Amino acid sequence: MKITTVGTGYVGLVTAALFAKLGNQVWGLDVDKKKIASLKSGKVPFYEPDLEDLVKESIKNKRLHFTSDYQKAVGQSEVVFICVGTPPKADGDYDLQYIFASAKQIAKSLKKYTVIVIKSTVPPNTGSKVKKIIQKETKVSFDIASCPEFLREGSAVKDSLNPSRIVIGTESNQAQEILLKLHKPIKAPRVLCDVVSAQLIKYAANAFLATKISYINSIALLCDKIGADINKVSRGLGLDPRIGQAFLNAGLGYGGSCFAKDTSALVSFSKRQNYNFDFLKQVDQINKLQIDYFVDKAEKLLGGSVKGKIITVLGLSFKPNTDDMREARSIPIIEKLQKKGAEIRALDPVAIDNAKKILKNVNYFKDPYKALQTADALLLITEWEEYAKLDFTKIKKIMRSPVIVDGRNFLPKEKLKKIGFSYEGVGTR
Ligand SMILES: NC(=O)c1ccc[n+]([C@@H]2O[C@H](COP(=O)([O-])OP(=O)(O)OC[C@H]3O[C@@H](n4cnc5c(N)ncnc54)[C@H](O)[C@@H]3O)[C@@H](O)[C@H]2O)c1
């Protein structure tokens, strides 16, 4: 099949590379000409494991092409995936300007019946809005559909090759058949439904996962108060198959481009339907408070003040295996500590270049041992595998005071205590 992905960010590029690997002719289209130039040379402009190899392989097989020209790509495609960003506005409401702009451009480029699939995460009534925009611009027949994306940054390639489910929301049998055919080689349960339901599935999934995280963080706070261990509580809880272990890791809460955005978008959307989703507001509030809780913990362990203290932060990206800094928990934590007068040193295996654009007056390091020399505290923010393997005996010797605050309950607690560190996690000591 011939397809186009409009937008070549995390979702669009992974989708393009996946369908090219499965034997289709794919155009990755983006308005960002710099991105397109980089992709044409096989260079992925962000860090995502295995993606560059997949892109290079399909460029070589002449199945994957990149362009900024809508006419060229959309005009010859049977299926067009809209994968542009849907960022939040300052007040938490959703911003659909990129969706609407791309819909207009797609409409102007249609030459024959095409299935236009919204893959971006959007409010459930966006399908009909996009349909109206396209109908205004063209007489060519088309169908609107929705296949929300569930990939996780850091394991996006693996996730798209082995998805937990494929949701196909359509308004016609013709569109459903085309999308079933396109997805045929991918093994996963199918959920066939209407467009509105498909889009609600995505919001409901992200808001539910965010809820699980805020729930376990609330239990962790209680653990701190009564001396219980959240790691044990979480395991005991998650082994119940009705609950499940995933997303029950207490810590700094969720960051990234999706959970906070989609949770507040669902609140805004619900309000427009005259439904007060106050429950989700609380989920978001708990997530915000985790930052204060963590900074307070560090302050207490450092004798009540961080003023003039050297604090080394391990991990900056919003989660491991990505250089994505969108809504990374490192940002408010570092800014708060700086306001309180701390001197910040920071390291991350891949996110430093992106962090430099956001976090100022930070001393960035590549070598953890140099970053920890004479430091007053080590703060673990992102659980990169390599940080658990550091030589903590050596670290204890080079730090000024042996204080570790583990925002992800990730470091080897018992070992650290044996070495002589003052260790605190979130809901565990
Ligand atoms: N990143 C994730 O993990 C993830 C997972 C599932 C769903 N989503 C959703 O998928 C959507 C895309 O997310 P992303 O992280 O890939 O975004 P991104 O910001 O990485 O990429 C969006 C791309 O769209 C391009 N673009 C914007 N307007 C355009 C236009 N008119 N025509 C062509 N290209 C245009 C931008 O230049 C950019 O390259 C969002 O709705 C997001 O919520 C993201």
Coordinates of C-alpha atoms and ligand atoms in Angstrom, one line a residue:
M1 CA 0.0 0.0 0.0
K2 CA 1.1 3.6 -0.4
I3 CA 0.9 5.7 2.7
T4 CA 1.9 9.0 4.1
T5 CA 2.6 10.0 7.7
V6 CA 2.1 13.7 8.3
G7 CA 4.6 14.6 11.0
T8 CA 7.8 12.8 11.5
G9 CA 8.2 13.1 15.2
Y10 CA 8.3 10.1 17.6
V11 CA 4.9 8.8 16.4
G12 CA 5.0 9.8 12.7
L13 CA 8.6 8.5 12.1
V14 CA 8.0 5.2 14.0
T15 CA 4.8 4.7 12.1
A16 CA 6.5 5.4 8.8
A17 CA 9.4 3.1 9.5
L18 CA 7.1 0.3 10.7
F19 CA 4.9 0.3 7.7
A20 CA 7.9 0.6 5.3
K21 CA 9.4 -2.4 7.1
L22 CA 6.1 -4.3 6.5
G23 CA 6.5 -3.8 2.7
N24 CA 4.6 -0.6 2.0
Q25 CA 5.7 2.5 0.1
V26 CA 5.8 5.2 2.7
W27 CA 6.2 9.0 2.7
G28 CA 7.3 10.7 5.9
L29 CA 6.1 14.3 5.5
D30 CA 7.0 17.2 7.8
V31 CA 6.9 21.0 7.6
D32 CA 10.2 21.0 9.4
K33 CA 12.6 21.1 6.5
K34 CA 15.7 20.6 8.7
K35 CA 14.2 17.4 10.0
I36 CA 13.4 16.2 6.5
A37 CA 17.0 16.9 5.3
S38 CA 18.4 15.0 8.3
L39 CA 16.0 12.1 7.7
K40 CA 16.8 11.9 4.0
S41 CA 20.4 11.2 5.0
G42 CA 19.2 8.5 7.4
K43 CA 19.9 10.5 10.5
V44 CA 17.1 10.5 13.1
P45 CA 17.1 13.9 14.9
F46 CA 16.2 12.5 18.3
Y47 CA 17.3 9.6 20.4
E48 CA 15.2 6.5 20.2
P49 CA 16.8 3.0 20.4
D50 CA 16.8 1.0 17.1
L51 CA 14.9 3.6 15.1
E52 CA 17.8 4.8 13.0
D53 CA 18.6 1.3 11.9
L54 CA 15.0 0.7 10.9
V55 CA 14.9 4.0 9.0
K56 CA 18.2 3.4 7.2
E57 CA 17.1 -0.1 6.2
S58 CA 13.9 1.1 4.6
I59 CA 15.6 4.0 2.8
K60 CA 18.0 1.5 1.4
N61 CA 15.2 -0.7 0.2
K62 CA 13.6 2.4 -1.4
R63 CA 10.4 1.9 0.6
L64 CA 10.8 5.0 2.8
H65 CA 10.9 8.5 1.5
F66 CA 10.9 11.9 3.1
T67 CA 9.4 15.2 1.9
S68 CA 7.8 18.5 2.8
D69 CA 5.7 18.4 -0.3
Y70 CA 2.0 17.5 0.5
Q71 CA 1.1 17.1 -3.2
K72 CA 3.8 14.6 -3.8
A73 CA 3.1 12.4 -0.8
V74 CA -0.6 12.7 -0.1
G75 CA -1.6 12.8 -3.7
Q76 CA -0.5 9.2 -4.3
S77 CA -1.4 7.7 -0.9
E78 CA -4.3 5.4 -0.1
V79 CA -3.9 6.0 3.6
V80 CA -2.7 9.2 5.3
F81 CA -1.8 9.2 9.0
I82 CA -2.0 12.5 10.8
C83 CA 0.8 12.4 13.4
V84 CA 1.4 16.0 14.2
G85 CA 1.8 17.4 17.8
T86 CA -1.2 18.3 20.0
P87 CA 0.6 20.3 22.7
P88 CA -1.1 21.7 25.7
K89 CA -1.9 25.4 26.0
A90 CA -0.6 27.3 29.1
D91 CA -4.0 26.7 30.9
G92 CA -3.9 22.9 30.3
D93 CA -6.5 23.1 27.5
Y94 CA -5.6 21.3 24.2
D95 CA -4.2 23.0 21.1
L96 CA -5.3 21.5 17.8
Q97 CA -3.9 24.1 15.5
Y98 CA -1.4 21.6 13.9
I99 CA -4.1 19.0 13.4
F100 CA -6.4 21.6 11.6
A101 CA -3.5 23.1 9.6
S102 CA -2.4 19.6 8.4
A103 CA -6.0 18.6 7.6
K104 CA -6.3 21.7 5.3
Q105 CA -3.1 20.9 3.5
I106 CA -4.1 17.2 3.1
A107 CA -7.5 18.3 1.7
K108 CA -5.8 20.4 -1.0
S109 CA -3.6 17.5 -2.0
L110 CA -6.2 14.7 -2.3
K111 CA -6.5 13.2 -5.8
K112 CA -8.5 10.0 -5.2
Y113 CA -10.4 8.3 -2.3
T114 CA -8.2 8.3 0.7
V115 CA -8.5 7.1 4.3
I116 CA -7.3 9.9 6.6
V117 CA -6.4 8.4 9.9
I118 CA -5.9 10.6 13.0
K119 CA -3.0 9.0 15.0
S120 CA -2.3 12.0 17.1
T121 CA -3.9 12.0 20.5
V122 CA -7.0 14.3 20.2
P123 CA -10.3 15.0 22.0
P124 CA -13.0 12.5 20.8
N125 CA -14.9 15.0 18.7
T126 CA -11.9 16.0 16.6
G127 CA -12.7 13.5 13.8
S128 CA -15.9 15.4 12.8
K129 CA -14.1 18.8 13.0
V130 CA -11.3 17.5 10.7
K131 CA -13.9 16.0 8.4
K132 CA -15.6 19.5 8.0
I133 CA -12.3 21.2 7.3
I134 CA -11.5 18.7 4.5
Q135 CA -15.0 18.8 3.0
K136 CA -14.7 22.5 2.7
E137 CA -11.6 22.2 0.6
T138 CA -12.2 19.3 -1.7
K139 CA -14.8 17.3 -3.7
V140 CA -12.6 14.2 -3.6
S141 CA -14.1 11.4 -1.5
F142 CA -12.4 10.4 1.7
D143 CA -13.0 8.7 5.1
I144 CA -11.9 9.9 8.5
A145 CA -10.6 7.2 10.8
S146 CA -8.7 7.0 14.1
C147 CA -5.9 4.6 15.1
P148 CA -4.5 6.0 18.3
E149 CA -0.9 5.3 19.1
F150 CA 0.2 3.5 22.3
L151 CA 4.0 3.4 21.8
R152 CA 6.3 4.4 24.6
E153 CA 9.3 6.6 24.0
G154 CA 12.5 4.6 24.8
S155 CA 10.9 1.3 23.4
A156 CA 8.9 2.8 20.5
V157 CA 10.2 0.4 17.9
K158 CA 9.6 -2.7 20.0
D159 CA 6.2 -1.4 21.0
S160 CA 5.1 -0.7 17.4
L161 CA 6.2 -4.1 16.2
N162 CA 4.5 -5.9 19.2
P163 CA 1.6 -3.6 20.2
S164 CA -0.7 -4.6 23.1
R165 CA -3.7 -3.8 20.8
I166 CA -4.6 -2.1 17.5
V167 CA -7.5 0.2 17.8
I168 CA -9.2 0.9 14.5
G169 CA -12.0 3.5 14.6
T170 CA -13.9 4.0 11.4
E171 CA -17.1 5.4 9.9
S172 CA -17.3 3.1 6.8
N173 CA -16.7 -0.6 6.0
Q174 CA -14.4 0.5 3.2
A175 CA -12.1 2.4 5.5
Q176 CA -12.2 -0.4 8.1
E177 CA -11.2 -3.0 5.4
I178 CA -8.3 -0.9 4.2
L179 CA -7.0 -0.4 7.7
L180 CA -7.4 -4.1 8.6
K181 CA -5.4 -5.0 5.5
L182 CA -2.7 -2.5 6.3
H183 CA -2.3 -3.8 9.9
K184 CA -2.6 -7.5 8.9
P185 CA 1.0 -8.5 9.4
I186 CA 1.0 -7.1 13.0
K187 CA 0.0 -9.6 15.6
A188 CA -2.2 -8.0 18.3
P189 CA -5.9 -8.0 19.4
R190 CA -8.0 -5.6 17.3
V191 CA -10.5 -3.2 18.7
L192 CA -12.9 -2.2 15.9
C193 CA -15.1 0.7 16.8
D194 CA -16.3 4.2 15.8
V195 CA -13.9 7.2 15.6
V196 CA -15.2 8.8 18.8
S197 CA -14.7 5.6 20.9
A198 CA -11.2 5.1 19.4
Q199 CA -10.1 8.6 20.5
L200 CA -11.6 8.2 23.9
I201 CA -9.7 4.9 24.4
K202 CA -6.4 6.8 24.1
Y203 CA -7.3 9.5 26.6
A204 CA -8.9 7.0 29.0
A205 CA -5.7 4.8 28.8
N206 CA -3.3 7.7 29.6
A207 CA -5.5 9.1 32.3
F208 CA -5.8 5.7 33.9
L209 CA -2.0 5.1 33.9
A210 CA -1.5 8.6 35.4
T211 CA -4.1 7.7 38.0
K212 CA -2.2 4.5 38.9
I213 CA 1.0 6.5 39.4
S214 CA -0.6 9.2 41.6
Y215 CA -2.3 6.5 43.6
I216 CA 0.9 4.6 44.4
N217 CA 2.6 7.9 45.2
S218 CA -0.1 8.7 47.7
I219 CA 0.4 5.3 49.3
A220 CA 4.1 6.0 49.3
L221 CA 3.6 9.2 51.3
L222 CA 1.6 7.2 53.8
C223 CA 4.5 4.7 53.9
D224 CA 6.9 7.5 54.9
K225 CA 4.6 8.5 57.7
I226 CA 4.2 5.1 59.2
G227 CA 7.5 3.5 58.3
A228 CA 6.1 1.0 55.8
D229 CA 8.1 0.1 52.7
I230 CA 6.4 1.1 49.4
N231 CA 8.4 -1.4 47.4
K232 CA 6.9 -4.3 49.4
V233 CA 3.5 -2.7 49.5
S234 CA 3.5 -2.1 45.7
R235 CA 4.6 -5.7 45.0
G236 CA 1.9 -7.1 47.3
L237 CA -0.6 -4.9 45.6
G238 CA 0.4 -5.5 42.0
L239 CA 0.5 -9.3 42.3
D240 CA -3.3 -9.1 42.4
P241 CA -4.1 -9.8 38.7
R242 CA -7.0 -7.4 39.0
I243 CA -4.5 -4.6 39.7
G244 CA -1.3 -5.6 38.0
Q245 CA 2.3 -4.5 38.7
A246 CA 2.8 -2.0 35.9
F247 CA 2.8 1.7 36.8
L248 CA 2.9 0.9 40.5
N249 CA 6.5 2.3 41.0
A250 CA 6.4 5.1 43.5
G251 CA 8.7 8.1 42.9
L252 CA 8.7 11.5 41.3
G253 CA 5.5 11.0 39.3
Y254 CA 4.9 11.2 35.6
G255 CA 6.5 13.5 33.1
G256 CA 6.8 13.4 29.3
S257 CA 4.8 14.8 26.5
C258 CA 1.6 12.7 27.1
F259 CA 0.3 11.9 30.6
A260 CA 0.0 15.5 32.0
K261 CA -1.2 16.8 28.7
D262 CA -3.7 14.2 28.1
T263 CA -5.0 14.1 31.6
S264 CA -5.7 17.9 31.6
A265 CA -7.1 17.7 28.1
L266 CA -9.6 15.1 29.2
V267 CA -10.6 17.4 32.1
S268 CA -11.1 20.3 29.6
F269 CA -12.9 18.1 27.1
S270 CA -15.2 16.7 29.8
K271 CA -16.0 20.2 31.0
R272 CA -17.2 21.1 27.5
Q273 CA -19.5 18.1 27.7
N274 CA -20.9 19.4 31.1
Y275 CA -19.1 16.8 33.1
N276 CA -16.8 17.8 35.9
F277 CA -13.9 15.3 35.9
D278 CA -12.6 16.6 39.3
F279 CA -11.2 13.2 40.1
L280 CA -8.5 13.7 37.4
K281 CA -7.7 17.2 38.6
Q282 CA -6.6 15.5 41.9
V283 CA -4.5 13.0 40.0
D284 CA -2.6 15.9 38.4
Q285 CA -2.4 17.9 41.7
I286 CA -0.8 14.8 43.4
N287 CA 1.7 14.6 40.6
K288 CA 2.7 18.3 41.0
L289 CA 3.1 17.9 44.8
Q290 CA 5.6 15.1 44.4
I291 CA 8.1 17.7 43.3
D292 CA 7.8 19.7 46.6
Y293 CA 7.8 16.5 48.6
F294 CA 11.1 15.4 47.0
V295 CA 12.8 18.7 47.4
D296 CA 11.7 18.9 51.0
K297 CA 13.2 15.5 51.6
A298 CA 16.5 16.6 50.1
E299 CA 16.4 19.7 52.2
K300 CA 15.8 17.8 55.4
L301 CA 18.5 15.3 54.7
L302 CA 20.9 18.2 54.2
G303 CA 20.1 19.7 57.6
G304 CA 17.2 22.0 56.7
S305 CA 18.7 24.0 53.9
V306 CA 20.2 23.5 50.5
K307 CA 21.7 27.0 50.3
G308 CA 25.3 26.9 49.1
K309 CA 25.2 23.1 48.8
I310 CA 26.5 21.2 45.8
I311 CA 23.8 18.9 44.5
T312 CA 24.5 16.4 41.8
V313 CA 21.5 15.3 39.7
L314 CA 21.6 11.9 38.0
G315 CA 19.3 11.8 35.0
L316 CA 17.5 14.7 33.2
S317 CA 15.3 13.1 30.5
F318 CA 11.7 12.5 31.5
K319 CA 12.5 8.7 31.5
P320 CA 15.4 6.5 30.6
N321 CA 16.3 5.6 27.0
T322 CA 15.1 8.9 25.6
D323 CA 16.5 12.5 25.2
D324 CA 13.0 13.9 25.5
M325 CA 12.9 16.7 28.1
R326 CA 9.2 17.5 27.6
E327 CA 7.7 17.8 31.1
A328 CA 10.8 16.1 32.6
R329 CA 10.7 16.1 36.4
S330 CA 14.3 17.3 36.5
I331 CA 13.2 20.7 35.3
P332 CA 11.0 21.8 38.3
I333 CA 13.2 20.0 40.8
I334 CA 16.4 21.8 39.6
E335 CA 14.7 25.1 39.3
K336 CA 13.3 24.8 42.8
L337 CA 16.7 23.8 44.2
Q338 CA 18.4 26.7 42.4
K339 CA 15.8 29.2 43.9
K340 CA 16.7 27.9 47.3
G341 CA 20.4 28.6 46.6
A342 CA 21.8 25.2 45.7
E343 CA 24.6 24.8 43.2
I344 CA 23.5 22.2 40.6
R345 CA 25.6 19.7 38.7
A346 CA 23.9 17.4 36.3
L347 CA 24.5 14.5 34.0
D348 CA 22.5 12.4 31.6
P349 CA 23.6 9.8 29.0
V350 CA 21.8 11.5 26.1
A351 CA 19.6 14.5 27.2
I352 CA 22.2 17.1 28.0
D353 CA 22.0 19.0 24.7
N354 CA 18.2 19.3 25.1
A355 CA 18.5 20.1 28.8
K356 CA 20.9 23.0 28.1
K357 CA 18.1 24.7 26.1
I358 CA 15.8 24.7 29.2
L359 CA 17.9 24.6 32.4
K360 CA 20.3 27.5 32.8
N361 CA 23.2 27.9 35.4
V362 CA 23.7 24.2 35.7
N363 CA 27.1 22.6 35.5
Y364 CA 26.8 19.7 33.1
F365 CA 29.1 16.7 33.4
K366 CA 29.7 13.5 31.4
D367 CA 31.7 11.7 34.1
P368 CA 29.6 10.8 37.2
Y369 CA 32.7 10.7 39.4
K370 CA 33.8 14.2 38.5
A371 CA 30.2 15.4 39.0
L372 CA 30.1 13.8 42.5
Q373 CA 33.5 15.1 43.6
T374 CA 32.8 17.2 46.8
A375 CA 29.1 17.0 46.3
D376 CA 26.8 17.4 49.3
A377 CA 24.0 15.2 47.9
L378 CA 23.2 12.9 45.0
L379 CA 19.7 13.1 43.6
L380 CA 18.5 10.3 41.3
I381 CA 15.9 11.7 39.0
T382 CA 15.9 9.4 35.9
E383 CA 16.5 5.7 36.4
W384 CA 19.1 5.0 33.7
E385 CA 20.3 1.5 34.1
E386 CA 24.0 2.6 34.2
Y387 CA 23.4 4.6 37.4
A388 CA 22.7 1.5 39.4
K389 CA 26.0 0.1 38.4
L390 CA 28.2 3.0 39.6
D391 CA 31.0 2.4 42.1
F392 CA 29.3 3.7 45.2
T393 CA 32.2 2.8 47.5
K394 CA 34.3 5.2 45.5
I395 CA 31.5 7.8 45.4
K396 CA 31.2 7.7 49.2
K397 CA 34.8 8.6 49.4
I398 CA 34.7 11.6 47.0
M399 CA 31.4 13.2 48.1
R400 CA 31.5 15.8 50.9
S401 CA 28.5 14.3 52.6
P402 CA 27.1 10.9 51.8
V403 CA 23.5 11.8 51.1
I404 CA 21.4 10.1 48.5
V405 CA 17.8 10.9 47.7
D406 CA 16.4 8.4 45.2
G407 CA 13.5 9.8 43.3
R408 CA 12.7 6.5 41.6
N409 CA 13.4 3.9 44.4
F410 CA 15.9 2.5 41.9
L411 CA 19.4 2.5 43.5
P412 CA 20.6 -0.6 45.5
K413 CA 19.3 0.7 48.9
E414 CA 20.7 -2.0 51.2
K415 CA 24.1 -1.8 49.6
L416 CA 24.2 2.0 49.9
K417 CA 23.3 1.8 53.5
K418 CA 26.0 -0.7 54.2
I419 CA 28.6 1.5 52.5
G420 CA 27.4 4.3 54.9
F421 CA 25.1 6.6 52.9
S422 CA 22.1 8.4 54.3
Y423 CA 19.6 7.0 51.8
E424 CA 16.0 8.0 51.3
G425 CA 13.7 7.0 48.5
V426 CA 10.0 7.9 48.1
G427 CA 8.0 5.8 50.6
T428 CA 11.1 3.7 51.5
R429 CA 14.2 4.3 53.6
Ligands
LIG1 N1 5.6 10.8 21.9 C1 4.9 9.8 22.4 O1 5.4 8.9 23.1 C2 3.5 9.6 21.9 C3 2.8 8.4 22.1 C4 1.5 8.2 21.7 C5 0.8 9.3 21.1 N2 1.5 10.5 21.0 C6 0.7 11.6 20.4 O2 1.1 11.6 19.0 C7 1.1 13.0 18.5 C8 2.5 13.4 18.0 O3 3.4 13.3 19.1 P1 5.0 13.3 18.9 O4 5.6 13.1 20.2 O5 5.3 12.4 17.7 O6 5.2 14.8 18.4 P2 6.5 15.5 17.9 O7 6.4 16.9 18.4 O8 7.7 14.7 18.1 O9 6.3 15.5 16.3 C9 5.3 16.3 15.6 C10 5.8 16.6 14.2 O10 4.8 17.2 13.4 C11 5.3 18.1 12.6 N3 4.3 19.0 12.1 C12 3.6 20.0 12.8 N4 2.7 20.6 12.0 C13 2.8 20.0 10.8 C14 2.1 20.1 9.5 N5 1.1 21.0 9.4 N6 2.4 19.3 8.5 C15 3.4 18.4 8.7 N7 4.1 18.2 9.8 C16 3.8 19.0 10.9 C17 6.4 18.8 13.5 O11 7.3 19.5 12.7 C18 7.0 17.6 14.2 O12 8.1 17.1 13.5 C19 0.7 13.8 19.7 O13 -0.7 14.0 19.7 C20 1.0 13.0 20.9 O14 0.2 13.2 22.0 C21 2.8 10.7 21.3

